[in-house]
Amino acid sequence: MRIFSKFSLILMATSTLVLTGCQRYTQPQAPSVSKTPAAANNFSLQGKIGVKTPGQSGSAFFTWVQQQDEFDIELSGILGVGKTQISGTPGQVTLNSAKTGLIQAATPEELLQRATGWQAPITHLVDWVQAKPATTQAKISKDGQNRPIQFVEDGWTVDLSYNDQAQLPNKLILKQTFESGQENRITMVIQNR
């Protein structure tokens, strides 16, 4: 059960799969407020997430509802076993499961640190699942259809893959590689949007 609470936090942090083909690197422009649609961060996702770190591995099913800066994520094992609920509003994020009880923090990154002991740019995942870079410093690789297939930012490599002509990814693999050659890897498969 403790693994599920760690996966919950990790879910907010990463994902992606490397694609081959025509690639080019571009430096993103900072988004203009007038170009950002009001509904940009409103979505609902369902799927499966797998986490592999040097010390553990496992998977869980997820349901993620994002409404601007507020979110609710539910993680569970097979047949709903081991449910973990993560909710967030600006300035407060909570994780609640039968195994860990209630854990609170000011940011998703702080919550991940408290629950697992490691850090990841979790808030970036909101952009990554929408095929957008999270920062203006991101290095972006695109396919022949001009869709992002890789972001490199904040120490993470995020590979995105798509179903056919879809403009939003159905799979993300997030990798953080250490000097030792070991890595943290999060694989997120989006089954429903």
XYZ file of N, CA and C in Angstrom:
579
model
N 0.826 -1.199 0.000
C 0.000 0.000 0.000
C 0.867 1.258 0.000
N 2.018 1.186 0.668
C 2.889 2.353 0.746
C 3.372 2.752 -0.647
N 3.544 1.776 -1.513
C 3.992 2.051 -2.880
C 2.973 2.916 -3.593
N 1.665 2.659 -3.371
C 0.638 3.431 -4.056
C 0.705 4.907 -3.689
N 1.010 5.236 -2.438
C 1.112 6.643 -2.070
C 2.294 7.287 -2.781
N 3.370 6.539 -2.962
C 4.522 7.079 -3.683
C 4.196 7.256 -5.154
N 3.448 6.330 -5.732
C 3.077 6.442 -7.144
C 2.164 7.625 -7.368
N 1.304 7.917 -6.421
C 0.386 9.038 -6.539
C 1.159 10.324 -6.748
N 2.140 10.506 -5.929
C 2.930 11.717 -6.012
C 3.742 11.745 -7.292
N 4.277 10.619 -7.639
C 5.092 10.539 -8.841
C 4.240 10.808 -10.072
N 2.975 10.395 -10.032
C 2.070 10.629 -11.151
C 2.037 12.095 -11.534
N 2.041 12.963 -10.549
C 1.983 14.385 -10.834
C 3.305 14.886 -11.390
N 4.300 14.078 -11.419
C 5.606 14.559 -11.789
C 6.109 14.207 -13.167
N 5.702 13.114 -13.884
C 6.423 12.749 -15.092
C 5.741 11.846 -16.094
N 6.494 11.519 -17.437
C 6.101 10.481 -18.364
C 6.663 10.581 -19.780
N 6.603 9.299 -20.752
C 6.904 9.464 -22.186
C 7.618 8.320 -22.897
N 7.566 8.173 -24.236
C 8.215 7.110 -25.024
C 8.960 7.730 -26.191
N 10.200 7.262 -26.470
C 11.017 7.833 -27.537
C 10.485 7.390 -28.893
N 10.281 8.333 -29.793
C 9.848 8.024 -31.147
C 10.996 8.280 -32.101
N 11.028 7.541 -33.199
C 12.042 7.779 -34.212
C 11.427 8.572 -35.341
N 12.266 9.100 -36.173
C 11.782 9.853 -37.331
C 12.437 11.202 -37.411
N 11.808 12.070 -38.147
C 12.341 13.423 -38.366
C 12.227 14.215 -37.068
N 13.346 14.702 -36.563
C 13.360 15.446 -35.316
C 14.091 16.755 -35.500
N 13.663 17.738 -34.748
C 14.390 18.996 -34.725
C 14.248 19.607 -33.328
N 15.240 20.342 -32.927
C 15.219 20.977 -31.620
C 14.904 22.447 -31.814
N 13.979 22.949 -30.977
C 13.621 24.361 -31.026
C 13.574 24.896 -29.614
N 13.790 26.162 -29.475
C 13.681 26.824 -28.179
C 12.288 27.429 -28.092
N 11.475 27.023 -27.096
C 10.112 27.530 -27.025
C 10.064 29.011 -26.659
N 9.010 29.653 -27.098
C 8.749 31.043 -26.738
C 7.906 31.048 -25.468
N 8.088 32.056 -24.647
C 7.254 32.170 -23.455
C 5.823 32.411 -23.910
N 4.837 31.684 -23.354
C 3.461 31.865 -23.802
C 2.932 33.239 -23.434
N 2.209 33.818 -24.338
C 1.567 35.101 -24.105
C 0.248 34.836 -23.405
N -0.121 35.660 -22.459
C -1.369 35.473 -21.733
C -2.542 35.482 -22.700
N -2.494 36.329 -23.722
C -3.599 36.405 -24.670
C -3.707 35.154 -25.530
N -2.603 34.386 -25.676
C -2.623 33.177 -26.493
C -3.027 31.942 -25.704
N -3.060 32.037 -24.384
C -3.378 30.892 -23.554
C -4.882 30.810 -23.358
N -5.530 29.769 -23.914
C -6.978 29.658 -23.742
C -7.345 29.397 -22.289
N -8.502 29.890 -21.901
C -8.951 29.755 -20.508
C -9.083 28.294 -20.099
N -9.439 27.410 -21.034
C -9.663 26.012 -20.700
C -8.409 25.158 -20.855
N -7.245 25.787 -21.039
C -6.017 25.036 -21.308
C -5.696 24.010 -20.229
N -5.933 24.307 -18.988
C -5.603 23.377 -17.917
C -6.839 22.720 -17.320
N -7.853 22.496 -18.148
C -9.035 21.757 -17.742
C -9.043 20.446 -18.511
N -8.851 19.329 -17.798
C -8.883 18.040 -18.469
C -9.179 16.931 -17.478
N -9.521 15.779 -18.031
C -9.757 14.582 -17.245
C -9.048 13.433 -17.949
N -8.222 12.694 -17.215
C -7.445 11.596 -17.776
C -7.664 10.334 -16.960
N -7.615 9.194 -17.651
C -7.629 7.898 -16.979
C -6.571 7.034 -17.634
N -5.929 6.203 -16.838
C -4.922 5.326 -17.408
C -4.178 4.544 -16.354
N -2.927 4.245 -16.690
C -2.080 3.440 -15.815
C -0.717 4.109 -15.709
N -0.129 4.021 -14.533
C 1.202 4.596 -14.317
C 2.105 3.523 -13.704
N 3.321 3.483 -14.193
C 4.318 2.577 -13.646
C 5.520 3.377 -13.193
N 6.100 2.982 -12.087
C 7.240 3.695 -11.524
C 8.364 2.705 -11.266
N 9.558 3.081 -11.680
C 10.735 2.253 -11.404
C 11.852 3.177 -10.939
N 12.330 2.930 -9.735
C 13.447 3.680 -9.173
C 14.512 2.657 -8.793
N 15.721 3.108 -8.442
C 16.732 2.137 -8.017
C 16.283 1.269 -6.844
N 15.325 1.752 -6.039
C 14.917 1.005 -4.863
C 13.570 0.310 -4.929
N 12.763 0.576 -5.974
C 11.427 -0.019 -6.009
C 10.836 0.072 -7.411
N 9.748 -0.687 -7.604
C 8.980 -0.575 -8.845
C 7.565 -1.051 -8.576
N 6.644 -0.609 -9.423
C 5.254 -1.000 -9.276
C 4.384 -0.191 -10.212
N 3.078 -0.437 -10.145
C 2.161 0.285 -11.019
C 0.823 0.495 -10.337
N 0.024 1.402 -10.903
C -1.305 1.703 -10.380
C -2.148 2.279 -11.508
N -3.456 2.178 -11.356
C -4.394 2.833 -12.261
C -4.661 4.222 -11.705
N -4.916 5.192 -12.593
C -5.181 6.548 -12.126
C -6.369 7.174 -12.828
N -7.014 8.091 -12.115
C -8.000 9.014 -12.666
C -7.554 10.390 -12.206
N -7.390 11.325 -13.157
C -6.868 12.655 -12.849
C -7.807 13.692 -13.443
N -8.367 14.546 -12.592
C -9.221 15.651 -13.031
C -8.506 16.947 -12.674
N -8.245 17.773 -13.693
C -7.549 19.051 -13.511
C -8.494 20.180 -13.891
N -8.693 21.144 -13.010
C -9.491 22.345 -13.272
C -8.628 23.560 -12.939
N -7.964 24.098 -13.956
C -7.020 25.201 -13.790
C -5.943 24.811 -12.779
N -5.889 25.466 -11.606
C -4.851 25.198 -10.608
C -5.277 24.173 -9.554
N -6.446 23.584 -9.710
C -6.936 22.606 -8.740
C -6.996 21.228 -9.395
N -6.710 20.194 -8.617
C -6.736 18.845 -9.177
C -7.163 17.812 -8.147
N -7.647 16.686 -8.664
C -7.951 15.506 -7.866
C -7.407 14.313 -8.630
N -6.622 13.498 -7.963
C -6.058 12.290 -8.551
C -6.385 11.123 -7.634
N -6.914 10.071 -8.246
C -7.174 8.855 -7.497
C -6.329 7.745 -8.091
N -5.592 7.043 -7.247
C -4.774 5.910 -7.662
C -5.290 4.652 -6.993
N -5.264 3.563 -7.744
C -5.694 2.300 -7.157
C -5.019 1.142 -7.854
N -4.970 0.025 -7.160
C -4.438 -1.204 -7.732
C -5.542 -1.959 -8.446
N -5.298 -3.212 -8.750
C -6.290 -4.047 -9.414
C -7.550 -4.131 -8.562
N -8.715 -3.982 -9.190
C -10.017 -4.025 -8.528
C -10.168 -2.949 -7.452
N -9.476 -1.840 -7.613
C -9.618 -0.720 -6.686
C -8.913 -0.887 -5.360
N -8.088 -1.916 -5.221
C -7.379 -2.168 -3.966
C -6.303 -1.105 -3.761
N -6.130 -0.649 -2.536
C -5.066 0.289 -2.204
C -5.300 1.698 -2.707
N -6.515 2.226 -2.555
C -6.831 3.560 -3.060
C -6.042 4.643 -2.348
N -5.566 5.581 -3.177
C -4.889 6.772 -2.661
C -5.520 7.974 -3.342
N -5.853 8.992 -2.567
C -6.474 10.206 -3.101
C -5.503 11.368 -2.911
N -5.242 12.098 -3.991
C -4.401 13.293 -3.925
C -5.219 14.454 -4.442
N -5.252 15.537 -3.682
C -6.000 16.729 -4.078
C -5.106 17.940 -3.894
N -5.326 18.928 -4.754
C -4.505 20.128 -4.642
C -5.244 21.381 -5.036
N -4.972 22.432 -4.295
C -5.391 23.785 -4.607
C -4.143 24.639 -4.432
N -4.121 25.863 -4.964
C -2.923 26.679 -4.768
C -2.568 26.813 -3.288
N -1.350 26.410 -2.937
C -0.862 26.526 -1.570
C -1.124 25.329 -0.675
N -1.890 24.324 -1.164
C -2.151 23.153 -0.319
C -2.381 21.909 -1.173
N -1.607 20.875 -0.874
C -1.739 19.583 -1.538
C -1.855 18.529 -0.451
N -2.806 17.593 -0.627
C -2.988 16.538 0.364
C -2.960 15.174 -0.298
N -2.444 14.208 0.418
C -2.449 12.808 0.016
C -3.107 12.049 1.148
N -4.061 11.178 0.799
C -4.753 10.422 1.824
C -4.898 8.976 1.366
N -4.422 8.059 2.188
C -4.603 6.632 1.920
C -4.733 5.922 3.258
N -5.284 4.720 3.213
C -5.450 3.936 4.436
C -4.098 3.621 5.065
N -3.084 3.428 4.244
C -1.764 3.044 4.735
C -1.004 4.216 5.369
N -1.019 5.375 4.693
C -0.223 6.507 5.173
C -1.005 7.505 6.005
N -2.334 7.482 5.880
C -3.124 8.521 6.511
C -3.027 9.788 5.679
N -3.236 10.922 6.295
C -3.238 12.205 5.602
C -1.856 12.859 5.671
N -1.331 13.244 4.499
C -0.072 13.988 4.413
C -0.390 15.290 3.690
N 0.096 16.415 4.217
C -0.162 17.719 3.607
C 1.136 18.439 3.311
N 1.108 19.287 2.276
C 2.257 20.114 1.925
C 1.759 21.313 1.132
N 2.652 22.278 0.935
C 2.287 23.485 0.189
C 2.325 23.265 -1.319
N 3.193 22.339 -1.791
C 3.332 22.099 -3.224
C 3.396 20.593 -3.493
N 3.075 20.180 -4.726
C 3.226 18.761 -5.066
C 4.664 18.270 -4.904
N 5.631 19.116 -5.230
C 7.040 18.730 -5.085
C 7.400 18.466 -3.629
N 6.910 19.321 -2.724
C 7.162 19.128 -1.291
C 6.481 17.854 -0.788
N 5.287 17.581 -1.285
C 4.573 16.365 -0.899
C 5.340 15.129 -1.350
N 5.846 15.143 -2.580
C 6.645 14.028 -3.087
C 7.884 13.817 -2.217
N 8.549 14.900 -1.860
C 9.745 14.818 -1.018
C 9.413 14.185 0.334
N 8.309 14.592 0.916
C 7.917 14.046 2.225
C 7.559 12.563 2.135
N 6.878 12.191 1.079
C 6.389 10.816 0.973
C 7.439 9.836 0.470
N 8.348 10.304 -0.398
C 9.291 9.371 -1.023
C 10.752 9.678 -0.765
N 11.047 10.922 -0.388
C 12.436 11.302 -0.152
C 13.174 11.773 -1.396
N 12.494 11.849 -2.538
C 13.179 12.368 -3.725
C 12.355 13.468 -4.372
N 13.010 14.217 -5.246
C 12.395 15.396 -5.838
C 12.163 15.210 -7.329
N 11.100 15.844 -7.820
C 10.787 15.840 -9.244
C 9.924 17.069 -9.533
N 9.992 17.588 -10.757
C 9.180 18.762 -11.122
C 7.740 18.350 -11.430
N 6.999 17.981 -10.413
C 5.672 17.411 -10.566
C 4.702 18.362 -11.254
N 4.747 19.638 -10.933
C 3.794 20.576 -11.532
C 3.962 20.670 -13.045
N 5.121 20.287 -13.573
C 5.334 20.305 -15.024
C 4.460 19.297 -15.754
N 4.021 18.266 -15.067
C 3.248 17.213 -15.718
C 1.941 17.738 -16.305
N 1.376 18.771 -15.711
C 0.152 19.379 -16.246
C 0.385 19.829 -17.691
N 1.537 20.422 -17.952
C 1.868 20.849 -19.313
C 2.260 19.666 -20.189
N 3.069 18.765 -19.667
C 3.584 17.657 -20.463
C 2.469 16.771 -21.016
N 1.415 16.490 -20.228
C 0.331 15.655 -20.736
C -0.467 16.370 -21.828
N -0.283 17.682 -21.941
C -0.934 18.470 -22.987
C 0.029 18.759 -24.148
N 1.168 18.052 -24.168
C 2.181 18.198 -25.222
C 2.743 19.612 -25.287
N 2.931 20.221 -24.096
C 3.506 21.563 -24.014
C 4.717 21.537 -23.096
N 5.749 22.334 -23.402
C 6.857 22.450 -22.456
C 6.388 23.215 -21.222
N 7.013 22.940 -20.104
C 6.630 23.597 -18.856
C 7.400 24.886 -18.620
N 8.560 25.031 -19.272
C 9.391 26.221 -19.074
C 9.918 26.709 -20.426
N 10.406 27.922 -20.440
C 11.002 28.462 -21.675
C 12.407 27.922 -21.894
N 12.971 27.223 -20.905
C 14.307 26.643 -21.044
C 14.278 25.223 -21.621
N 13.101 24.679 -21.864
C 12.980 23.302 -22.350
C 13.614 23.152 -23.730
N 14.287 22.032 -23.939
C 14.742 21.645 -25.269
C 13.664 20.725 -25.822
N 13.208 21.006 -27.031
C 12.075 20.287 -27.599
C 12.492 19.599 -28.890
N 12.124 18.329 -29.003
C 12.309 17.568 -30.234
C 10.921 17.283 -30.789
N 10.745 17.466 -32.110
C 9.427 17.282 -32.729
C 9.488 16.246 -33.839
N 8.320 15.683 -34.148
C 8.238 14.715 -35.235
C 7.883 15.423 -36.542
N 7.681 14.659 -37.600
C 7.372 15.218 -38.909
C 6.047 15.958 -38.969
N 5.167 15.725 -37.986
C 3.884 16.423 -37.921
C 3.946 17.628 -36.981
N 5.154 18.001 -36.584
C 5.394 19.144 -35.705
C 4.844 18.932 -34.291
N 4.681 17.662 -33.887
C 4.243 17.360 -32.526
C 5.476 17.152 -31.655
N 5.475 17.675 -30.428
C 6.598 17.416 -29.528
C 6.690 15.931 -29.207
N 7.886 15.362 -29.347
C 8.090 13.964 -28.961
C 9.087 13.845 -27.817
N 9.742 14.970 -27.472
C 10.640 14.938 -26.319
C 10.833 16.341 -25.757
N 10.774 16.412 -24.431
C 11.132 17.618 -23.693
C 12.307 17.246 -22.803
N 13.297 18.099 -22.739
C 14.389 17.951 -21.785
C 14.374 19.220 -20.948
N 13.991 19.070 -19.685
C 13.944 20.244 -18.803
C 14.006 19.841 -17.339
N 14.615 20.702 -16.565
C 14.748 20.524 -15.115
C 15.287 19.146 -14.723
N 16.255 18.637 -15.500
C 16.905 17.380 -15.168
C 16.137 16.136 -15.587
N 15.054 16.297 -16.303
C 14.228 15.175 -16.745
C 14.150 15.150 -18.264
N 14.088 13.938 -18.811
C 13.817 13.740 -20.230
C 12.435 13.128 -20.312
N 11.546 13.781 -21.056
C 10.161 13.336 -21.180
C 9.923 12.964 -22.635
N 9.659 11.684 -22.881
C 9.363 11.210 -24.234
C 7.855 11.028 -24.367
N 7.294 11.543 -25.469
C 5.864 11.471 -25.710
C 5.601 10.631 -26.953
N 4.547 9.819 -26.928
C 4.142 9.097 -28.131
C 2.640 9.298 -28.332
N 2.219 9.128 -29.572
C 0.860 9.472 -29.983
C 0.205 8.310 -30.719
N -1.122 8.243 -30.641
C -1.899 7.324 -31.467
C -2.173 8.006 -32.802
N -1.747 7.404 -33.874
C -2.036 7.877 -35.232
C -1.818 9.382 -35.392
N -2.887 10.102 -35.736
C -2.791 11.537 -36.005
C -3.136 12.397 -34.785
N -3.294 11.802 -33.626
C -3.674 12.544 -32.417
C -2.674 13.656 -32.123
N -3.166 14.749 -31.597
C -2.321 15.887 -31.251
C -1.900 15.889 -29.783
N -2.502 15.020 -28.975
C -2.138 14.899 -27.567
C -1.583 13.500 -27.330
N -0.572 13.376 -26.486
C 0.080 12.078 -26.294
C -0.793 11.076 -25.543
N -0.585 9.804 -25.879
C -1.250 8.732 -25.150
C -0.263 8.017 -24.220
N 1.032 8.351 -24.356
C 2.026 7.729 -23.486
C 3.157 8.716 -23.236
N 3.583 8.779 -21.985
C 4.714 9.604 -21.595
C 5.665 8.751 -20.767
N 6.949 8.901 -21.032
C 7.970 8.245 -20.216
C 8.898 9.333 -19.706
N 8.986 9.452 -18.396
C 9.840 10.445 -17.755
C 11.051 9.734 -17.196
N 12.234 10.282 -17.484
C 13.481 9.665 -17.013
C 14.370 10.716 -16.373
N 14.909 10.351 -15.234
C 15.906 11.160 -14.536
C 17.106 10.246 -14.331
N 18.202 10.533 -15.026
C 19.380 9.674 -14.974
C 20.408 10.278 -14.022
N 21.007 9.408 -13.214
C 22.011 9.838 -12.242
C 23.411 9.552 -12.770
N 24.418 10.165 -12.175
C 25.813 9.947 -12.581
C 26.202 8.478 -12.494
N 25.579 7.748 -11.590
C 25.881 6.322 -11.417
C 25.344 5.473 -12.566
N 24.514 6.083 -13.420
C 23.883 5.345 -14.507
C 22.495 4.837 -14.140
N 22.145 4.864 -12.864
C 20.803 4.468 -12.444
C 19.818 5.570 -12.800
N 18.524 5.246 -12.791
C 17.540 6.267 -13.144
C 16.221 6.047 -12.423
N 15.481 7.143 -12.322
C 14.076 7.107 -11.947
C 13.318 7.136 -13.262
N 12.346 6.239 -13.417
C 11.567 6.174 -14.671
C 10.088 6.067 -14.313
N 9.304 6.918 -14.944
C 7.864 6.905 -14.765
C 7.228 6.745 -16.137
N 6.398 5.737 -16.284
C 5.696 5.499 -17.532
C 4.216 5.731 -17.297
N 3.644 6.609 -18.094
C 2.238 6.980 -17.935
C 1.509 6.687 -19.229
N 0.537 5.789 -19.188
C -0.270 5.454 -20.351
C -1.658 6.058 -20.143
N -2.054 6.934 -21.071
C -3.358 7.600 -20.986
C -4.335 6.818 -21.860
N -5.331 6.205 -21.235
C -6.295 5.381 -21.972
C -7.531 6.175 -22.376
N -7.923 7.155 -21.567
C -9.091 7.998 -21.862
C -8.787 9.438 -21.540
N -9.256 10.331 -22.418
C -9.152 11.780 -22.181
C -10.547 12.356 -22.139
